[in-house]
GROMACS .gro file of C-alpha atoms in nm:
model
  317
    1UNK     CA    1   3.987  -0.417   1.253
    2UNK     CA    2   3.953  -0.410   0.870
    3UNK     CA    3   3.585  -0.523   0.895
    4UNK     CA    4   3.519  -0.272   1.145
    5UNK     CA    5   3.662   0.020   0.934
    6UNK     CA    6   3.470  -0.129   0.625
    7UNK     CA    7   3.151  -0.137   0.823
    8UNK     CA    8   3.207   0.222   0.934
    9UNK     CA    9   3.267   0.341   0.576
   10UNK     CA   10   2.947   0.191   0.448
   11UNK     CA   11   2.743   0.330   0.731
   12UNK     CA   12   2.893   0.699   0.669
   13UNK     CA   13   2.794   0.672   0.306
   14UNK     CA   14   2.455   0.541   0.390
   15UNK     CA   15   2.428   0.849   0.620
   16UNK     CA   16   2.546   1.095   0.345
   17UNK     CA   17   2.266   0.957   0.088
   18UNK     CA   18   1.980   0.934   0.313
   19UNK     CA   19   2.043   1.283   0.461
   20UNK     CA   20   2.022   1.446   0.121
   21UNK     CA   21   1.680   1.312   0.102
   22UNK     CA   22   1.492   1.450   0.400
   23UNK     CA   23   1.244   1.715   0.361
   24UNK     CA   24   0.919   1.891   0.543
   25UNK     CA   25   0.625   1.710   0.609
   26UNK     CA   26   0.355   1.753   0.346
   27UNK     CA   27   0.032   1.945   0.439
   28UNK     CA   28  -0.285   1.930   0.228
   29UNK     CA   29  -0.386   2.279   0.095
   30UNK     CA   30  -0.698   2.371   0.295
   31UNK     CA   31  -1.037   2.334   0.141
   32UNK     CA   32  -1.239   2.630   0.061
   33UNK     CA   33  -1.519   2.672   0.363
   34UNK     CA   34  -1.786   2.802   0.110
   35UNK     CA   35  -2.124   2.670   0.082
   36UNK     CA   36  -2.285   2.818  -0.206
   37UNK     CA   37  -2.172   2.841  -0.603
   38UNK     CA   38  -2.330   3.154  -0.678
   39UNK     CA   39  -2.392   3.524  -0.486
   40UNK     CA   40  -2.780   3.469  -0.598
   41UNK     CA   41  -2.986   3.221  -0.384
   42UNK     CA   42  -3.004   2.911  -0.576
   43UNK     CA   43  -3.396   2.831  -0.703
   44UNK     CA   44  -3.530   2.516  -0.526
   45UNK     CA   45  -3.746   2.377  -0.841
   46UNK     CA   46  -3.723   2.437  -1.209
   47UNK     CA   47  -4.065   2.554  -1.414
   48UNK     CA   48  -4.257   2.260  -1.576
   49UNK     CA   49  -4.319   2.268  -1.940
   50UNK     CA   50  -4.555   2.092  -2.174
   51UNK     CA   51  -4.431   1.773  -2.346
   52UNK     CA   52  -4.209   1.475  -2.280
   53UNK     CA   53  -3.946   1.552  -2.000
   54UNK     CA   54  -4.121   1.876  -1.914
   55UNK     CA   55  -4.191   1.796  -1.544
   56UNK     CA   56  -4.020   2.026  -1.300
   57UNK     CA   57  -3.701   1.924  -1.139
   58UNK     CA   58  -3.647   1.982  -0.762
   59UNK     CA   59  -3.242   2.059  -0.634
   60UNK     CA   60  -3.131   1.875  -0.337
   61UNK     CA   61  -2.864   2.087  -0.182
   62UNK     CA   62  -2.592   1.871   0.019
   63UNK     CA   63  -2.693   1.523  -0.155
   64UNK     CA   64  -2.411   1.335  -0.298
   65UNK     CA   65  -2.396   1.240  -0.660
   66UNK     CA   66  -2.391   0.874  -0.687
   67UNK     CA   67  -2.118   0.675  -0.851
   68UNK     CA   68  -2.315   0.545  -1.117
   69UNK     CA   69  -2.503   0.867  -1.198
   70UNK     CA   70  -2.608   0.765  -1.540
   71UNK     CA   71  -2.853   0.545  -1.395
   72UNK     CA   72  -3.079   0.858  -1.301
   73UNK     CA   73  -3.199   0.872  -1.653
   74UNK     CA   74  -3.350   0.531  -1.602
   75UNK     CA   75  -3.241   0.396  -1.966
   76UNK     CA   76  -3.153   0.034  -1.970
   77UNK     CA   77  -2.977   0.063  -2.310
   78UNK     CA   78  -2.754   0.347  -2.179
   79UNK     CA   79  -2.675   0.124  -1.877
   80UNK     CA   80  -2.588  -0.161  -2.093
   81UNK     CA   81  -2.382   0.081  -2.324
   82UNK     CA   82  -2.179   0.195  -2.044
   83UNK     CA   83  -2.080  -0.140  -1.904
   84UNK     CA   84  -1.963  -0.214  -2.252
   85UNK     CA   85  -1.773   0.092  -2.250
   86UNK     CA   86  -1.607   0.010  -1.890
   87UNK     CA   87  -1.508  -0.316  -2.030
   88UNK     CA   88  -1.373  -0.289  -2.343
   89UNK     CA   89  -1.232   0.096  -2.382
   90UNK     CA   90  -0.855   0.097  -2.451
   91UNK     CA   91  -0.784   0.427  -2.241
   92UNK     CA   92  -0.904   0.286  -1.928
   93UNK     CA   93  -0.706  -0.029  -1.988
   94UNK     CA   94  -0.424   0.203  -2.019
   95UNK     CA   95  -0.483   0.380  -1.707
   96UNK     CA   96  -0.524   0.062  -1.514
   97UNK     CA   97  -0.181  -0.050  -1.642
   98UNK     CA   98  -0.001   0.283  -1.521
   99UNK     CA   99  -0.164   0.230  -1.199
  100UNK     CA  100  -0.043  -0.114  -1.152
  101UNK     CA  101   0.313   0.007  -1.265
  102UNK     CA  102   0.292   0.247  -0.986
  103UNK     CA  103   0.203  -0.010  -0.749
  104UNK     CA  104   0.459  -0.241  -0.844
  105UNK     CA  105   0.733   0.028  -0.805
  106UNK     CA  106   0.626   0.098  -0.444
  107UNK     CA  107   0.615  -0.260  -0.366
  108UNK     CA  108   0.984  -0.308  -0.494
  109UNK     CA  109   1.104   0.021  -0.277
  110UNK     CA  110   0.958  -0.108   0.030
  111UNK     CA  111   1.127  -0.420  -0.014
  112UNK     CA  112   1.470  -0.248  -0.085
  113UNK     CA  113   1.424   0.004   0.186
  114UNK     CA  114   1.341  -0.212   0.477
  115UNK     CA  115   1.460  -0.577   0.381
  116UNK     CA  116   1.814  -0.688   0.359
  117UNK     CA  117   1.970  -0.766   0.042
  118UNK     CA  118   2.086  -1.139   0.035
  119UNK     CA  119   2.319  -1.268  -0.214
  120UNK     CA  120   2.411  -1.647  -0.179
  121UNK     CA  121   2.678  -1.843  -0.394
  122UNK     CA  122   2.738  -2.190  -0.414
  123UNK     CA  123   3.039  -2.353  -0.609
  124UNK     CA  124   3.183  -2.720  -0.674
  125UNK     CA  125   3.518  -2.808  -0.807
  126UNK     CA  126   3.653  -3.162  -0.873
  127UNK     CA  127   4.042  -3.160  -0.802
  128UNK     CA  128   4.324  -3.419  -0.801
  129UNK     CA  129   4.658  -3.378  -0.646
  130UNK     CA  130   4.985  -3.383  -0.852
  131UNK     CA  131   5.163  -3.718  -0.870
  132UNK     CA  132   5.423  -3.786  -0.579
  133UNK     CA  133   5.787  -3.729  -0.676
  134UNK     CA  134   5.904  -3.932  -0.344
  135UNK     CA  135   6.059  -4.266  -0.368
  136UNK     CA  136   5.718  -4.440  -0.402
  137UNK     CA  137   5.670  -4.388  -0.761
  138UNK     CA  138   5.401  -4.610  -0.816
  139UNK     CA  139   5.182  -4.429  -0.573
  140UNK     CA  140   4.886  -4.235  -0.740
  141UNK     CA  141   4.676  -3.940  -0.602
  142UNK     CA  142   4.285  -3.983  -0.579
  143UNK     CA  143   4.059  -3.706  -0.713
  144UNK     CA  144   3.834  -3.520  -0.450
  145UNK     CA  145   3.551  -3.274  -0.459
  146UNK     CA  146   3.547  -2.901  -0.324
  147UNK     CA  147   3.256  -2.729  -0.240
  148UNK     CA  148   3.231  -2.358  -0.160
  149UNK     CA  149   2.927  -2.180  -0.009
  150UNK     CA  150   2.912  -1.808   0.070
  151UNK     CA  151   2.601  -1.574   0.197
  152UNK     CA  152   2.645  -1.201   0.202
  153UNK     CA  153   2.382  -0.981   0.372
  154UNK     CA  154   2.359  -0.622   0.336
  155UNK     CA  155   2.118  -0.379   0.478
  156UNK     CA  156   2.114   0.019   0.453
  157UNK     CA  157   2.031   0.191   0.762
  158UNK     CA  158   1.778   0.477   0.711
  159UNK     CA  159   1.876   0.682   0.983
  160UNK     CA  160   1.729   1.016   0.854
  161UNK     CA  161   1.461   0.873   0.670
  162UNK     CA  162   1.564   0.923   0.323
  163UNK     CA  163   1.418   0.554   0.224
  164UNK     CA  164   1.081   0.646   0.389
  165UNK     CA  165   1.059   0.994   0.186
  166UNK     CA  166   1.112   0.800  -0.152
  167UNK     CA  167   0.829   0.553  -0.024
  168UNK     CA  168   0.625   0.845   0.065
  169UNK     CA  169   0.693   0.989  -0.303
  170UNK     CA  170   0.588   0.642  -0.466
  171UNK     CA  171   0.302   0.633  -0.263
  172UNK     CA  172   0.211   0.962  -0.381
  173UNK     CA  173   0.260   0.840  -0.734
  174UNK     CA  174   0.027   0.545  -0.684
  175UNK     CA  175  -0.251   0.805  -0.562
  176UNK     CA  176  -0.188   1.014  -0.872
  177UNK     CA  177  -0.224   0.724  -1.095
  178UNK     CA  178  -0.527   0.611  -0.892
  179UNK     CA  179  -0.705   0.968  -0.982
  180UNK     CA  180  -0.600   0.959  -1.310
  181UNK     CA  181  -0.800   0.631  -1.347
  182UNK     CA  182  -1.093   0.765  -1.199
  183UNK     CA  183  -1.077   1.068  -1.430
  184UNK     CA  184  -1.045   0.836  -1.711
  185UNK     CA  185  -1.373   0.660  -1.575
  186UNK     CA  186  -1.551   0.961  -1.541
  187UNK     CA  187  -1.455   1.100  -1.855
  188UNK     CA  188  -1.566   0.779  -2.034
  189UNK     CA  189  -1.907   0.761  -1.873
  190UNK     CA  190  -1.987   1.142  -1.937
  191UNK     CA  191  -1.884   1.128  -2.305
  192UNK     CA  192  -2.078   0.814  -2.344
  193UNK     CA  193  -2.389   0.978  -2.188
  194UNK     CA  194  -2.321   1.320  -2.354
  195UNK     CA  195  -2.297   1.145  -2.724
  196UNK     CA  196  -2.619   0.932  -2.643
  197UNK     CA  197  -2.846   1.214  -2.589
  198UNK     CA  198  -2.645   1.401  -2.878
  199UNK     CA  199  -2.767   1.121  -3.074
  200UNK     CA  200  -3.140   1.134  -2.938
  201UNK     CA  201  -3.139   1.503  -3.019
  202UNK     CA  202  -3.028   1.465  -3.368
  203UNK     CA  203  -3.266   1.175  -3.425
  204UNK     CA  204  -3.545   1.399  -3.300
  205UNK     CA  205  -3.444   1.668  -3.527
  206UNK     CA  206  -3.429   1.447  -3.839
  207UNK     CA  207  -3.758   1.316  -3.750
  208UNK     CA  208  -3.893   1.678  -3.700
  209UNK     CA  209  -3.754   1.789  -4.044
  210UNK     CA  210  -3.888   1.509  -4.227
  211UNK     CA  211  -4.230   1.604  -4.104
  212UNK     CA  212  -4.200   1.982  -4.199
  213UNK     CA  213  -4.082   1.835  -4.532
  214UNK     CA  214  -4.402   1.619  -4.579
  215UNK     CA  215  -4.600   1.928  -4.464
  216UNK     CA  216  -4.421   2.147  -4.712
  217UNK     CA  217  -4.503   1.912  -5.015
  218UNK     CA  218  -4.865   1.896  -4.940
  219UNK     CA  219  -4.855   2.280  -4.889
  220UNK     CA  220  -4.710   2.255  -5.256
  221UNK     CA  221  -4.988   2.054  -5.386
  222UNK     CA  222  -5.255   2.276  -5.252
  223UNK     CA  223  -5.088   2.586  -5.407
  224UNK     CA  224  -5.043   2.374  -5.751
  225UNK     CA  225  -5.430   2.341  -5.725
  226UNK     CA  226  -5.489   2.683  -5.640
  227UNK     CA  227  -5.309   2.779  -5.958
  228UNK     CA  228  -5.528   2.577  -6.167
  229UNK     CA  229  -5.822   2.727  -5.991
  230UNK     CA  230  -5.698   3.093  -6.036
  231UNK     CA  231  -5.642   3.120  -5.691
  232UNK     CA  232  -5.271   3.171  -5.673
  233UNK     CA  233  -4.973   3.267  -5.931
  234UNK     CA  234  -4.696   3.069  -6.050
  235UNK     CA  235  -4.459   3.293  -5.843
  236UNK     CA  236  -4.627   3.127  -5.527
  237UNK     CA  237  -4.513   2.775  -5.654
  238UNK     CA  238  -4.190   2.901  -5.693
  239UNK     CA  239  -4.163   3.042  -5.384
  240UNK     CA  240  -4.310   2.733  -5.203
  241UNK     CA  241  -4.048   2.521  -5.419
  242UNK     CA  242  -3.754   2.734  -5.303
  243UNK     CA  243  -3.881   2.664  -4.925
  244UNK     CA  244  -3.889   2.306  -4.994
  245UNK     CA  245  -3.567   2.294  -5.155
  246UNK     CA  246  -3.399   2.466  -4.851
  247UNK     CA  247  -3.549   2.234  -4.616
  248UNK     CA  248  -3.449   1.935  -4.819
  249UNK     CA  249  -3.082   2.077  -4.821
  250UNK     CA  250  -3.075   2.064  -4.416
  251UNK     CA  251  -3.136   1.707  -4.398
  252UNK     CA  252  -2.766   1.575  -4.524
  253UNK     CA  253  -2.597   1.769  -4.237
  254UNK     CA  254  -2.828   1.652  -3.985
  255UNK     CA  255  -2.790   1.281  -4.117
  256UNK     CA  256  -2.408   1.344  -4.121
  257UNK     CA  257  -2.374   1.459  -3.747
  258UNK     CA  258  -2.599   1.161  -3.648
  259UNK     CA  259  -2.364   0.924  -3.834
  260UNK     CA  260  -2.067   1.078  -3.623
  261UNK     CA  261  -2.252   1.019  -3.307
  262UNK     CA  262  -2.281   0.677  -3.386
  263UNK     CA  263  -1.928   0.639  -3.463
  264UNK     CA  264  -1.798   0.812  -3.163
  265UNK     CA  265  -2.001   0.581  -2.960
  266UNK     CA  266  -1.871   0.278  -3.132
  267UNK     CA  267  -1.497   0.413  -3.031
  268UNK     CA  268  -1.611   0.485  -2.681
  269UNK     CA  269  -1.723   0.131  -2.605
  270UNK     CA  270  -1.410  -0.025  -2.796
  271UNK     CA  271  -1.571  -0.121  -3.114
  272UNK     CA  272  -1.563  -0.072  -3.476
  273UNK     CA  273  -1.851   0.163  -3.622
  274UNK     CA  274  -1.870  -0.122  -3.907
  275UNK     CA  275  -1.897  -0.397  -3.666
  276UNK     CA  276  -2.099  -0.251  -3.371
  277UNK     CA  277  -2.462  -0.312  -3.297
  278UNK     CA  278  -2.557  -0.031  -3.078
  279UNK     CA  279  -2.915   0.086  -2.955
  280UNK     CA  280  -3.086   0.372  -3.107
  281UNK     CA  281  -3.132   0.620  -2.872
  282UNK     CA  282  -3.447   0.859  -2.853
  283UNK     CA  283  -3.530   1.144  -2.623
  284UNK     CA  284  -3.843   0.943  -2.518
  285UNK     CA  285  -3.625   0.682  -2.397
  286UNK     CA  286  -3.435   0.905  -2.168
  287UNK     CA  287  -3.619   1.016  -1.844
  288UNK     CA  288  -3.472   1.360  -1.660
  289UNK     CA  289  -3.413   1.291  -1.300
  290UNK     CA  290  -3.697   1.496  -1.097
  291UNK     CA  291  -3.452   1.510  -0.780
  292UNK     CA  292  -3.100   1.669  -0.892
  293UNK     CA  293  -2.821   1.641  -0.633
  294UNK     CA  294  -2.623   1.956  -0.564
  295UNK     CA  295  -2.302   1.904  -0.358
  296UNK     CA  296  -2.143   2.152  -0.141
  297UNK     CA  297  -1.839   2.320  -0.322
  298UNK     CA  298  -1.607   2.223  -0.052
  299UNK     CA  299  -1.697   1.861  -0.067
  300UNK     CA  300  -1.704   1.879  -0.442
  301UNK     CA  301  -1.337   2.000  -0.434
  302UNK     CA  302  -1.236   1.679  -0.234
  303UNK     CA  303  -1.402   1.464  -0.490
  304UNK     CA  304  -1.276   1.609  -0.811
  305UNK     CA  305  -1.004   1.362  -0.953
  306UNK     CA  306  -0.819   1.659  -1.154
  307UNK     CA  307  -0.773   1.838  -0.821
  308UNK     CA  308  -0.666   1.527  -0.630
  309UNK     CA  309  -0.412   1.430  -0.874
  310UNK     CA  310  -0.270   1.753  -0.873
  311UNK     CA  311  -0.240   1.737  -0.496
  312UNK     CA  312  -0.068   1.409  -0.510
  313UNK     CA  313   0.193   1.544  -0.757
  314UNK     CA  314   0.260   1.826  -0.517
  315UNK     CA  315   0.289   1.587  -0.247
  316UNK     CA  316   0.549   1.386  -0.463
  317UNK     CA  317   0.725   1.685  -0.527
   0.00000   0.00000   0.00000
């Protein structure tokens, strides 16, 4: 009778606890059914221009962007740099650890909700009876062993789905951490590509500035020869020297920005700037894709990890 009452008490407590966790079913927000990013009709092809990378680009509407989108630039040093960053970047490793922690929490909750709890105990004692007080006082007691084993099994009945709701929340947490990892992956690759292109641009600016300085130096020599021959005045020399000095003053800033880009690339791939051996990127080594994929807005919404992670948090709440 006592065991029956004890079982009823435990069952009643379980009903109260699990009943509090019941909530409505989650419904994913509706995706906007729009097929255009702007009111104006999108052009199908860009205008070509002379020089490297000046070919016209064609937009392909409805085509999905590939997962390894940076390969569209056809730059092998860039591909190798991204592979190094995906392997060594500490922020990506931290995101992977958070995802693994969420998965382990989900596994533990599933085990505690759907599997019974077993508690086993085993004990052993060495005893000896007290000496007999009867007439046979010479008799002696012998020691003996006493073993005791007990097993307790408990299980919480999830009548109203409180445990299942908790598992559903932890599944949403796993989804959230998975999308956070995807966001870190996209941010890392995008930062590496952007920094590499910025380095190539700065390197081209530095080369162009050095060519301008060389031309201005030659121009200064010509003006000095003209002064000797009486074809120019001393003020013309001063004006050209001022222009040359102004051009030279722009070099340190470009070199400083170029060094910053190199250091940023080192950090992104998980290396120290003083020890990294990175390839030098130039605009000539980076090919612009001739076909640019343009995804549908509604499809893009379902692929953005920041939107999906926010949806996972809403599901969890």
